[in-house]
């Protein structure tokens, strides 16, 4: 019976996580109450607090689950890049995947909510750091030791990429069809080939 009970608890947690994802992505943080999420999960709202300590705890757990999925998926995409042009292609693919699957909306909603909630802000900051490291790792892998790598240090590029990623969700308010955002990626794709000479490795750097 205990094993069945654990299974039931795990199923309930999964339903709550799925419902939290759905509510946050489709209706936003303001609509993500314990009652609304529990109703979508066909569960008692008290279970939000029992399993996750509250709504923010549940939303952060859902974000952690999404981050695990995204990191596994995007590492494969980024690992294929060997040039700046291919890095731009990978970044574009990552953005479009996150947009289509709702990851961008999920993260953007929590970041916006964190502006006025210091405790949530601290949690989001911790969860953003692996993505800064992700961008820095692949930038360094492709251009490290080159003039371009010295001109644009990996950490600075990573910070800029995360800034763009967060801002593009807000920019959608004045770019509903995403054409202007797509134009930014197209601009990066046109500029990337011009960096070839700057990506030649300096002597002594492997």
Short mmCIF file of N, CA and C in Angstrom, two decimals, residues 16 19 33-45:
data_model
loop_
_atom_site.label_atom_id
_atom_site.label_comp_id
_atom_site.label_asym_id
_atom_site.label_seq_id
_atom_site.Cartn_x
_atom_site.Cartn_y
_atom_site.Cartn_z
N UNK A 16 0.28 18.60 -10.93
CA UNK A 16 0.42 19.99 -10.48
C UNK A 16 1.49 20.73 -11.29
N UNK A 19 0.05 21.40 -14.71
CA UNK A 19 -0.95 22.46 -14.64
C UNK A 19 -0.29 23.82 -14.43
N UNK A 33 -2.75 31.21 -9.39
CA UNK A 33 -3.07 31.01 -7.98
C UNK A 33 -3.10 29.52 -7.67
N UNK A 34 -3.04 29.20 -6.39
CA UNK A 34 -3.11 27.79 -5.98
C UNK A 34 -4.42 27.18 -6.44
N UNK A 35 -5.51 27.92 -6.33
CA UNK A 35 -6.81 27.40 -6.72
C UNK A 35 -6.88 27.14 -8.22
N UNK A 36 -6.39 28.09 -9.01
CA UNK A 36 -6.45 27.94 -10.46
C UNK A 36 -5.60 26.76 -10.93
N UNK A 37 -4.40 26.66 -10.38
CA UNK A 37 -3.52 25.56 -10.77
C UNK A 37 -4.10 24.22 -10.32
N UNK A 38 -4.59 24.16 -9.09
CA UNK A 38 -5.15 22.91 -8.58
C UNK A 38 -6.38 22.48 -9.38
N UNK A 39 -7.19 23.45 -9.77
CA UNK A 39 -8.37 23.12 -10.59
C UNK A 39 -7.94 22.51 -11.91
N UNK A 40 -6.93 23.09 -12.54
CA UNK A 40 -6.43 22.56 -13.81
C UNK A 40 -5.83 21.17 -13.63
N UNK A 41 -5.27 20.91 -12.44
CA UNK A 41 -4.65 19.61 -12.15
C UNK A 41 -5.66 18.61 -11.59
N UNK A 42 -6.90 19.06 -11.36
CA UNK A 42 -7.93 18.23 -10.74
C UNK A 42 -7.43 17.71 -9.39
N UNK A 43 -6.93 18.65 -8.59
CA UNK A 43 -6.40 18.32 -7.28
C UNK A 43 -6.87 19.36 -6.26
N UNK A 44 -6.68 19.04 -5.00
CA UNK A 44 -7.01 19.97 -3.93
C UNK A 44 -5.94 21.05 -3.86
N UNK A 45 -6.33 22.29 -3.71
CA UNK A 45 -5.36 23.39 -3.68
C UNK A 45 -4.38 23.28 -2.52
#
